[in-house]
Short mmCIF file of C-alpha atoms in Angstrom, two decimals:
data_model
loop_
_atom_site.label_atom_id
_atom_site.label_comp_id
_atom_site.label_asym_id
_atom_site.label_seq_id
_atom_site.Cartn_x
_atom_site.Cartn_y
_atom_site.Cartn_z
CA MET A 15 7.28 -124.14 -112.60
CA ASP A 16 10.27 -123.92 -113.75
CA ALA A 17 13.37 -124.89 -111.56
CA ASP A 18 15.42 -121.85 -111.89
CA LEU A 19 13.58 -119.95 -109.21
CA THR A 20 15.28 -116.49 -108.48
CA PRO A 21 16.77 -116.46 -104.79
CA GLU A 22 14.11 -114.87 -102.51
CA ALA A 23 15.59 -111.47 -101.38
CA PRO A 24 16.86 -112.13 -97.80
CA ALA A 25 14.37 -110.86 -95.03
CA GLU A 26 16.19 -107.89 -93.62
CA SER A 27 17.63 -108.91 -90.27
CA GLN A 28 16.93 -106.10 -86.92
CA GLY A 29 20.66 -105.38 -86.70
CA GLN A 30 20.43 -104.18 -90.17
CA THR A 31 16.86 -102.17 -89.28
CA ASP A 32 18.84 -100.73 -86.37
CA ALA A 33 21.77 -99.72 -88.21
CA VAL A 34 19.45 -97.82 -90.72
CA THR A 35 17.87 -96.04 -87.99
CA GLU A 36 21.10 -95.05 -86.54
CA LEU A 37 22.62 -94.04 -89.66
CA LEU A 38 19.20 -91.69 -90.58
CA GLY A 39 19.76 -90.14 -87.18
CA ALA A 40 23.43 -89.39 -87.35
CA ILE A 41 22.99 -87.69 -91.05
CA GLY A 42 19.71 -86.05 -89.60
CA TYR A 43 21.01 -84.22 -86.89
CA ALA A 44 24.10 -83.20 -89.03
CA GLU A 45 21.81 -82.19 -92.11
CA LEU A 46 20.03 -80.02 -89.44
CA THR A 47 23.38 -78.61 -87.88
CA ALA A 48 24.94 -77.73 -90.74
CA GLY A 49 22.00 -75.69 -91.99
CA LEU A 50 21.57 -73.62 -88.88
CA ARG A 51 25.36 -73.03 -88.86
CA MET A 52 25.53 -72.32 -92.52
CA ALA A 53 22.80 -69.56 -91.43
CA ALA A 54 24.83 -68.29 -88.75
CA ASP A 55 27.65 -67.76 -90.87
CA ALA A 56 25.82 -66.28 -93.68
CA LEU A 57 25.36 -63.34 -91.40
CA ALA A 58 29.17 -62.20 -91.02
CA ALA A 59 29.31 -62.62 -95.12
CA PRO A 60 30.39 -59.32 -96.73
CA GLY A 61 27.75 -59.04 -99.73
CA LEU A 62 24.23 -59.89 -100.36
CA GLY A 63 24.91 -62.46 -102.96
CA VAL A 64 27.32 -64.56 -100.42
CA ARG A 65 24.85 -64.28 -97.83
CA VAL A 66 21.90 -65.21 -100.23
CA TRP A 67 23.77 -68.24 -101.77
CA MET A 68 24.55 -69.55 -98.08
CA GLY A 69 21.13 -68.83 -97.04
CA ARG A 70 20.21 -71.32 -99.93
CA ALA A 71 22.82 -73.71 -98.64
CA SER A 72 21.12 -73.54 -95.63
CA SER A 73 17.79 -74.23 -96.59
CA ALA A 74 19.01 -77.27 -98.65
CA GLU A 75 20.32 -78.92 -95.70
CA LEU A 76 17.42 -78.24 -93.73
CA GLU A 77 15.20 -79.76 -96.25
CA HIS A 78 17.24 -82.64 -96.02
CA PHE A 79 16.80 -82.75 -92.40
CA GLU A 80 13.08 -82.70 -92.77
CA ARG A 81 12.98 -85.81 -95.39
CA ILE A 82 15.14 -87.61 -93.08
CA VAL A 83 12.47 -86.95 -90.37
CA THR A 84 9.90 -88.09 -92.35
CA ARG A 85 11.50 -91.22 -93.36
CA LEU A 86 12.29 -92.34 -89.74
CA LYS A 87 8.74 -91.67 -88.77
CA GLU A 88 7.97 -93.58 -91.85
CA MET A 89 9.75 -96.30 -90.10
CA GLY A 90 7.99 -96.24 -86.81
CA GLN A 91 10.76 -94.39 -85.08
CA ASP A 92 11.19 -90.78 -83.14
CA PRO A 93 13.46 -88.52 -84.66
CA GLU A 94 14.50 -87.15 -81.75
CA THR A 95 15.38 -89.84 -79.80
CA VAL A 96 17.19 -91.56 -82.62
CA MET A 97 19.11 -88.67 -83.45
CA GLU A 98 20.25 -87.84 -79.66
CA PRO A 99 23.24 -90.15 -79.39
CA PHE A 100 24.99 -87.69 -82.55
CA ILE A 101 24.62 -84.74 -80.91
CA ALA A 102 27.96 -84.94 -78.84
CA PRO A 103 30.09 -85.68 -81.92
CA VAL A 104 28.65 -83.51 -84.47
CA ASP A 105 28.57 -80.61 -82.30
CA ALA A 106 31.94 -81.25 -80.94
CA PHE A 107 33.01 -81.44 -85.15
CA HIS A 108 31.63 -77.80 -85.31
CA GLU A 109 33.14 -76.62 -82.11
CA ARG A 110 36.43 -77.89 -83.31
CA THR A 111 36.15 -76.01 -87.11
CA ARG A 112 34.69 -72.70 -86.63
CA PRO A 113 35.19 -70.76 -89.72
CA ARG A 114 37.40 -67.45 -88.85
CA ASP A 115 35.48 -65.72 -91.79
CA TRP A 116 33.29 -66.11 -94.69
CA LEU A 117 35.84 -67.88 -97.27
CA GLU A 118 36.67 -70.27 -94.69
CA ALA A 119 32.96 -71.00 -94.37
CA LEU A 120 32.28 -71.14 -97.75
CA VAL A 121 35.05 -74.10 -98.02
CA LYS A 122 33.56 -75.92 -95.14
CA ILE A 123 30.42 -76.03 -96.97
CA TYR A 124 31.93 -77.00 -100.42
CA VAL A 125 34.25 -79.56 -98.68
CA GLY A 126 31.61 -80.99 -96.11
CA ASP A 127 28.69 -80.82 -98.96
CA GLY A 128 31.11 -82.70 -101.26
CA ILE A 129 31.96 -85.62 -98.69
CA ALA A 130 28.69 -85.81 -97.71
CA ARG A 131 27.57 -86.65 -101.17
CA ASP A 132 30.29 -88.75 -101.43
CA PHE A 133 29.68 -90.89 -98.15
CA TYR A 134 25.64 -90.88 -99.20
CA ARG A 135 26.58 -92.73 -102.58
CA GLU A 136 28.68 -95.46 -101.02
CA ILE A 137 25.85 -96.20 -98.43
CA ALA A 138 23.16 -95.86 -100.72
CA GLN A 139 24.21 -99.72 -102.04
CA HIS A 140 23.76 -100.75 -98.53
CA VAL A 141 20.50 -99.47 -97.23
CA ASP A 142 16.65 -100.59 -97.63
CA GLU A 143 15.30 -99.51 -100.62
CA GLY A 144 12.93 -97.01 -99.05
CA SER A 145 15.85 -95.22 -97.33
CA ARG A 146 18.01 -95.70 -100.70
CA GLU A 147 15.31 -93.61 -102.50
CA LEU A 148 15.59 -90.88 -99.57
CA ILE A 149 19.62 -90.71 -100.20
CA GLU A 150 19.45 -90.34 -103.81
CA SER A 151 16.84 -87.65 -103.72
CA VAL A 152 19.02 -85.68 -101.35
CA LEU A 153 21.54 -86.54 -103.82
CA GLN A 154 19.86 -84.62 -106.88
CA VAL A 155 19.37 -81.36 -104.79
CA ASP A 156 21.46 -79.43 -107.23
CA GLU A 157 25.26 -78.97 -106.55
CA GLN A 158 26.43 -75.26 -106.54
CA ASP A 159 29.70 -76.07 -106.57
CA GLU A 160 30.68 -73.07 -109.41
CA PHE A 161 29.60 -70.09 -106.72
CA VAL A 162 32.48 -71.65 -104.35
CA VAL A 163 35.07 -72.32 -107.00
CA GLY A 164 34.74 -68.58 -108.41
CA ALA A 165 34.48 -67.12 -104.83
CA VAL A 166 37.84 -68.87 -103.70
CA THR A 167 39.60 -68.69 -107.28
CA ASP A 168 39.09 -64.72 -107.06
CA ALA A 169 40.29 -64.52 -103.43
CA ILE A 170 43.09 -66.16 -104.35
CA ASP A 171 43.84 -64.04 -107.34
CA ALA A 172 43.93 -61.09 -104.76
CA ASP A 173 46.08 -62.61 -102.25
CA PRO A 174 47.78 -65.50 -103.19
CA ALA A 175 48.66 -66.42 -99.65
CA VAL A 176 44.97 -67.23 -99.39
CA ALA A 177 45.57 -70.59 -101.23
CA GLY A 178 48.00 -72.31 -98.29
CA ARG A 179 45.48 -71.15 -95.40
CA LEU A 180 42.53 -72.40 -97.01
CA ALA A 181 44.45 -75.92 -97.86
CA LEU A 182 45.46 -76.35 -94.50
CA TRP A 183 41.59 -75.58 -93.61
CA ALA A 184 40.14 -77.57 -95.51
CA ARG A 185 42.93 -80.53 -94.52
CA ARG A 186 41.40 -80.06 -90.81
CA LEU A 187 37.82 -80.35 -91.90
CA VAL A 188 38.42 -83.56 -93.12
CA GLY A 189 40.65 -84.72 -90.65
CA GLU A 190 37.87 -83.55 -87.70
CA ALA A 191 35.18 -85.42 -89.83
CA ILE A 192 36.92 -88.58 -89.99
CA ALA A 193 37.79 -88.52 -86.45
CA GLN A 194 34.44 -87.83 -85.24
CA THR A 195 32.58 -90.44 -88.12
CA GLN A 196 35.07 -92.85 -86.26
CA TYR A 197 34.50 -92.07 -82.79
CA VAL A 198 30.86 -92.65 -84.09
CA ALA A 199 31.38 -96.22 -85.76
CA VAL A 200 33.61 -97.76 -83.50
CA GLU A 201 30.75 -97.93 -80.69
CA ARG A 202 28.23 -99.30 -82.99
CA GLU A 203 29.12 -102.62 -84.44
CA ALA A 204 25.80 -102.83 -87.04
CA LEU A 205 26.11 -99.18 -88.21
CA MET A 206 29.97 -100.15 -88.96
CA THR A 207 28.90 -103.04 -90.63
CA MET A 208 26.60 -101.52 -92.64
CA MET A 209 28.58 -98.26 -93.81
CA VAL A 210 31.06 -100.66 -95.15
CA GLY A 211 28.90 -102.87 -96.84
CA GLY A 212 29.83 -106.15 -94.97
CA GLN A 213 27.16 -108.98 -94.63
CA GLN A 214 27.70 -110.15 -90.66
CA ALA A 215 29.64 -108.44 -87.77
CA GLY A 216 33.43 -108.86 -87.80
CA VAL A 217 34.35 -105.90 -90.26
CA ASP A 218 37.18 -104.08 -88.44
CA LEU A 219 38.39 -100.33 -88.52
CA ALA A 220 40.55 -101.28 -91.44
CA ASP A 221 37.21 -101.41 -93.64
CA LEU A 222 35.95 -98.45 -92.34
CA GLY A 223 39.90 -97.08 -93.33
CA ARG A 224 39.46 -98.06 -96.93
CA MET A 225 36.14 -96.30 -97.58
CA PHE A 226 37.46 -93.40 -95.69
CA THR A 227 40.30 -93.56 -98.09
CA ARG A 228 38.11 -93.48 -101.35
CA LEU A 229 36.17 -90.12 -99.68
CA ILE A 230 39.52 -88.74 -99.27
CA GLU A 231 40.78 -89.47 -102.87
CA LEU A 232 37.28 -87.70 -104.16
CA HIS A 233 37.98 -84.87 -101.44
CA GLY A 234 41.43 -84.43 -103.22
CA GLN A 235 39.74 -84.28 -106.70
CA ARG A 236 37.42 -81.55 -105.25
CA MET A 237 40.37 -79.50 -103.66
CA GLY A 238 41.92 -79.48 -107.41
CA ARG A 239 39.14 -77.56 -108.81
CA LEU A 240 39.43 -75.30 -105.89
CA GLY A 241 42.73 -74.36 -107.02
CA LEU A 242 44.24 -75.81 -103.52
CA THR A 243 46.51 -78.65 -102.63
CA PRO A 244 45.11 -81.71 -101.23
CA MET B 2 -24.34 -49.61 -126.30
CA ASP B 3 -25.80 -48.98 -122.56
CA ALA B 4 -24.31 -45.66 -120.84
CA ASP B 5 -23.79 -47.41 -117.66
CA LEU B 6 -20.08 -48.17 -118.33
CA THR B 7 -18.13 -49.68 -115.61
CA PRO B 8 -15.15 -47.53 -115.03
CA GLU B 9 -12.22 -48.62 -116.47
CA ALA B 10 -9.72 -49.67 -114.02
CA PRO B 11 -6.83 -46.73 -113.25
CA ALA B 12 -3.74 -48.03 -115.56
CA GLU B 13 -0.90 -48.60 -112.81
CA SER B 14 1.27 -45.44 -112.32
CA GLN B 15 5.11 -45.92 -112.32
CA GLY B 16 5.26 -44.69 -108.77
CA GLN B 17 3.02 -47.54 -107.60
CA THR B 18 5.14 -49.88 -109.29
CA ASP B 19 8.34 -48.28 -107.77
CA ALA B 20 6.54 -48.42 -104.44
CA VAL B 21 5.72 -52.05 -104.65
CA THR B 22 9.00 -52.82 -105.73
CA GLU B 23 10.67 -51.68 -102.80
CA LEU B 24 8.05 -52.79 -100.42
CA LEU B 25 8.80 -56.54 -101.85
CA GLY B 26 13.11 -55.61 -101.50
CA ALA B 27 12.20 -54.46 -98.00
CA ILE B 28 10.18 -57.41 -96.95
CA GLY B 29 12.51 -59.51 -99.26
CA TYR B 30 15.66 -58.74 -97.16
CA ALA B 31 13.73 -58.70 -93.76
CA GLU B 32 12.37 -62.05 -94.71
CA LEU B 33 15.98 -63.18 -95.40
CA THR B 34 17.69 -62.20 -92.29
CA ALA B 35 14.83 -63.26 -89.88
CA GLY B 36 15.79 -66.79 -91.28
CA LEU B 37 19.36 -66.78 -90.98
CA ARG B 38 19.01 -65.17 -87.53
CA MET B 39 16.51 -67.62 -86.39
CA ALA B 40 19.11 -70.35 -87.77
CA ALA B 41 21.95 -68.85 -85.37
CA ASP B 42 19.54 -68.41 -82.66
CA ALA B 43 18.29 -72.05 -82.76
CA LEU B 44 22.02 -73.20 -82.16
CA ALA B 45 22.04 -71.69 -78.69
CA ALA B 46 18.23 -73.52 -77.87
CA PRO B 47 18.95 -75.97 -75.21
CA GLY B 48 17.05 -78.95 -76.64
CA LEU B 49 16.49 -80.49 -79.71
CA GLY B 50 12.66 -80.23 -80.29
CA VAL B 51 13.22 -76.46 -79.71
CA ARG B 52 16.44 -76.30 -82.25
CA VAL B 53 13.92 -77.90 -84.68
CA TRP B 54 11.17 -75.82 -84.29
CA MET B 55 13.46 -72.72 -84.97
CA GLY B 56 15.21 -74.31 -87.96
CA ARG B 57 11.44 -74.97 -89.11
CA ALA B 58 10.56 -71.31 -88.89
CA SER B 59 13.80 -70.12 -90.01
CA SER B 60 13.18 -72.75 -93.48
CA ALA B 61 9.72 -70.95 -93.64
CA GLU B 62 11.28 -67.24 -93.73
CA LEU B 63 13.93 -68.20 -96.33
CA GLU B 64 11.42 -70.26 -98.85
CA HIS B 65 9.23 -66.34 -98.03
CA PHE B 66 12.48 -64.86 -99.18
CA GLU B 67 13.04 -67.13 -102.55
CA ARG B 68 9.30 -66.27 -103.37
CA ILE B 69 9.92 -62.85 -103.23
CA VAL B 70 12.96 -63.14 -105.46
CA THR B 71 10.97 -64.90 -108.14
CA ARG B 72 8.40 -62.26 -108.00
CA LEU B 73 10.97 -59.30 -108.25
CA LYS B 74 12.78 -61.32 -111.27
CA GLU B 75 9.14 -61.72 -112.72
CA MET B 76 8.70 -57.87 -112.74
CA GLY B 77 12.13 -57.52 -114.21
CA GLN B 78 14.17 -56.08 -111.21
CA ASP B 79 17.23 -57.03 -109.85
CA PRO B 80 16.60 -58.55 -106.55
CA GLU B 81 19.72 -57.36 -105.15
CA THR B 82 19.87 -54.19 -106.36
CA VAL B 83 16.35 -53.72 -104.78
CA MET B 84 17.13 -54.73 -101.53
CA GLU B 85 19.86 -53.13 -101.23
CA PRO B 86 18.78 -49.95 -99.67
CA PHE B 87 17.07 -51.78 -96.59
CA ILE B 88 20.16 -53.59 -95.68
CA ALA B 89 20.96 -51.15 -92.92
CA PRO B 90 17.34 -50.55 -91.48
CA VAL B 91 17.23 -54.19 -91.28
CA ASP B 92 20.57 -54.88 -89.52
CA ALA B 93 20.25 -52.19 -87.46
CA PHE B 94 16.87 -53.55 -85.94
CA HIS B 95 18.41 -56.76 -84.97
CA GLU B 96 21.53 -55.37 -83.58
CA ARG B 97 19.26 -53.54 -81.10
CA THR B 98 17.21 -56.82 -80.75
CA ARG B 99 19.30 -59.59 -79.64
CA PRO B 100 17.83 -62.29 -77.59
CA ARG B 101 19.86 -62.96 -74.73
CA ASP B 102 18.52 -66.57 -74.58
CA TRP B 103 16.45 -68.76 -76.79
CA LEU B 104 13.26 -68.10 -74.79
CA GLU B 105 13.67 -64.19 -75.90
CA ALA B 106 14.57 -65.97 -79.50
CA LEU B 107 11.31 -67.66 -79.52
CA VAL B 108 9.25 -64.56 -78.42
CA LYS B 109 11.05 -62.90 -81.00
CA ILE B 110 9.92 -64.96 -83.62
CA TYR B 111 6.45 -64.87 -82.33
CA VAL B 112 6.39 -61.20 -82.18
CA GLY B 113 8.10 -60.76 -85.66
CA ASP B 114 6.22 -63.06 -87.35
CA GLY B 115 2.83 -62.05 -85.80
CA ILE B 116 3.36 -58.22 -86.68
CA ALA B 117 4.87 -59.36 -90.39
CA ARG B 118 1.49 -61.13 -91.02
CA ASP B 119 -0.66 -58.50 -89.84
CA PHE B 120 1.32 -56.13 -91.74
CA TYR B 121 1.10 -57.92 -94.73
CA ARG B 122 -2.64 -58.06 -94.50
CA GLU B 123 -2.89 -54.38 -94.31
CA ILE B 124 -0.99 -53.99 -97.72
CA ALA B 125 -2.35 -56.75 -99.33
CA GLN B 126 -5.17 -54.52 -100.41
CA HIS B 127 -2.90 -51.62 -102.20
CA VAL B 128 -0.71 -53.61 -104.12
CA ASP B 129 -1.29 -55.22 -107.90
CA GLU B 130 -2.89 -58.80 -108.32
CA GLY B 131 0.71 -60.65 -108.94
CA SER B 132 2.02 -59.21 -105.70
CA ARG B 133 -0.97 -59.82 -103.55
CA GLU B 134 -0.80 -63.47 -104.62
CA LEU B 135 2.47 -63.78 -103.59
CA ILE B 136 1.51 -61.94 -100.50
CA GLU B 137 -1.17 -64.40 -99.52
CA SER B 138 0.61 -67.61 -100.50
CA VAL B 139 3.16 -66.32 -97.95
CA LEU B 140 0.13 -65.54 -95.39
CA GLN B 141 -0.66 -69.46 -95.98
CA VAL B 142 2.18 -70.63 -94.43
CA ASP B 143 1.13 -72.67 -91.28
CA GLU B 144 1.37 -70.65 -88.39
CA GLN B 145 3.23 -72.66 -85.53
CA ASP B 146 2.25 -70.40 -82.28
CA GLU B 147 1.42 -73.20 -80.37
CA PHE B 148 4.46 -74.09 -79.75
CA VAL B 149 5.50 -70.76 -78.41
CA VAL B 150 2.64 -70.08 -76.43
CA GLY B 151 3.55 -73.41 -74.46
CA ALA B 152 7.13 -73.00 -74.30
CA VAL B 153 6.50 -69.34 -72.67
CA THR B 154 3.99 -70.67 -70.18
CA ASP B 155 5.95 -73.36 -69.01
CA ALA B 156 8.68 -70.99 -68.52
CA ILE B 157 6.52 -68.50 -66.39
CA ASP B 158 5.19 -71.08 -64.47
CA ALA B 159 8.75 -72.47 -63.13
CA ASP B 160 9.38 -68.40 -62.88
CA PRO B 161 6.92 -66.05 -62.46
CA ALA B 162 9.52 -62.89 -63.02
CA VAL B 163 9.97 -64.45 -66.52
CA ALA B 164 6.89 -63.06 -67.38
CA GLY B 165 7.96 -59.19 -66.69
CA ARG B 166 11.33 -59.92 -68.70
CA LEU B 167 9.51 -61.11 -71.67
CA ALA B 168 6.65 -58.39 -71.47
CA LEU B 169 9.34 -55.81 -71.60
CA TRP B 170 11.37 -57.41 -74.01
CA ALA B 171 8.54 -57.69 -76.51
CA ARG B 172 7.61 -53.87 -76.47
CA ARG B 173 11.21 -53.60 -77.10
CA LEU B 174 11.22 -55.56 -80.34
CA VAL B 175 7.76 -53.79 -81.37
CA GLY B 176 9.32 -50.29 -80.58
CA GLU B 177 12.18 -50.96 -82.71
CA ALA B 178 10.09 -52.24 -85.59
CA ILE B 179 8.46 -49.27 -85.84
CA ALA B 180 11.22 -47.10 -85.73
CA GLN B 181 12.98 -48.61 -88.56
CA THR B 182 9.85 -48.95 -90.31
CA GLN B 183 9.61 -45.20 -89.89
CA TYR B 184 13.03 -44.38 -90.97
CA VAL B 185 12.04 -46.32 -94.51
CA ALA B 186 9.20 -45.05 -94.93
CA VAL B 187 9.51 -41.14 -94.43
CA GLU B 188 12.51 -41.54 -96.90
CA ARG B 189 10.12 -42.76 -99.59
CA GLU B 190 6.83 -40.74 -100.37
CA ALA B 191 5.66 -43.57 -102.86
CA LEU B 192 6.30 -46.51 -100.84
CA MET B 193 4.52 -44.96 -97.60
CA THR B 194 1.36 -43.75 -99.84
CA MET B 195 1.02 -47.09 -100.90
CA MET B 196 1.70 -49.09 -97.34
CA VAL B 197 -1.17 -46.84 -95.90
CA GLY B 198 -3.56 -47.19 -99.10
CA GLY B 199 -3.42 -43.73 -100.14
CA GLN B 200 -4.14 -42.90 -104.11
CA GLN B 201 -1.94 -39.85 -104.43
CA ALA B 202 0.90 -38.47 -102.77
CA GLY B 203 0.40 -36.05 -99.60
CA VAL B 204 -0.19 -38.77 -97.30
CA ASP B 205 1.66 -38.14 -93.72
CA LEU B 206 3.03 -39.85 -90.99
CA ALA B 207 -0.39 -39.57 -89.31
CA ASP B 208 -1.54 -41.80 -91.63
CA LEU B 209 1.22 -44.31 -90.93
CA GLY B 210 0.66 -43.87 -87.62
CA ARG B 211 -2.81 -44.89 -87.84
CA MET B 212 -1.82 -48.13 -89.67
CA PHE B 213 1.02 -48.71 -86.35
CA THR B 214 -1.83 -48.12 -83.95
CA ARG B 215 -3.97 -51.16 -85.58
CA LEU B 216 -0.50 -53.54 -85.79
CA ILE B 217 -0.01 -52.54 -81.98
CA GLU B 218 -3.71 -53.48 -81.15
CA LEU B 219 -3.32 -56.92 -82.69
CA HIS B 220 -0.08 -56.97 -81.25
CA GLY B 221 -1.53 -56.66 -77.92
CA GLN B 222 -4.13 -59.69 -78.60
CA ARG B 223 -1.34 -61.75 -79.71
CA MET B 224 0.59 -60.81 -76.21
CA GLY B 225 -2.56 -61.73 -74.08
CA ARG B 226 -2.67 -65.31 -75.81
CA LEU B 227 1.37 -65.53 -74.64
CA GLY B 228 -0.38 -64.62 -70.99
CA LEU B 229 2.14 -61.44 -71.27
CA THR B 230 0.82 -57.34 -70.61
CA PRO B 231 1.41 -56.01 -73.99
#
């Protein structure tokens, strides 16, 4: 045999597996709650069209949730146990970001969904193959940004003051999302290491900060598409 | 040729088509709203298990809604236009039956889903083949009654007074559902004729009443499975 052997893939460490499990638990509960909240917010939407769109967004989130539950079971985990620690921070995020009207609700879906996608793309590189496939399948679900862009643009045309209010709202959403993610990450070293792509313990908040910076840049581009100042 | 000709199937009348369209519009909006309400109610559920279960029930309703939208489009109809007239009665039903806690929300899903299934079975015989296939596919979605039966039985074991309250609640749900269905039906003769399986105009409220009686009998059997007086 040739001496030019390809290096063996390193065996997955227990820490890595635990981190992926935690990550799926966090994402799973976040998707479940996002789906249920969207549906609740949809009931306050003025027209049938908006209600239907928000109902579809809700269904998509609940479907992601089901895929994560399936994956956790494949990994021999109990989904409820794994999600339990993330109930408090996710619920806190939503308590602190209750939309005052359906327009804020739409922007919340747009901003939240966008950041979630970018976050998934970041972490997809650092997880095992089965989990990567799951994350990529979730990313393939059709993006329905056009509807939000149209609705927000129309609302700003009708009342330009809306732009300032929604820009502030979007900033608050991102701030709260980052705050809650930090709370979760600082208490879980293996999870934080994996999220920033580190190979061993010893990553710090600065690494996490750099990932947030990348996410905020992409968020800014999305805000621009809405016609809002990031 | 033999004289023993099989009679030709009567061509579908325009009235029949209109009635099926109206029926799908009514069911479609009812499923959409039921799905969104269930999700909203799920947010108030105490444990993750109940929230997940209700989230799944919500997804199933939203999926039925999507199938009805697809069918209406196949029939060349605009789903939103067709659903519009049913917004007021369906919303009125929900305004008048707001669950005070998650247990009432669970019973609402159980009762509502059960009656909807029986109603679909009744009408499936009277509609065109494409619509019948749709209705039957919706009926095939797995029934998850066991969860509700377990939760309600546990709650009654813990506090027997719950049984009386939930029995009253279920009665109110059925009463309101029948009232709103009557409002809808009496204004739409073709729809009412089709619902009760009549071949021509001239059916009356007594025919509708007989269908309701059958649905109430089946509802009573379901209440028995919950350990509640119908």
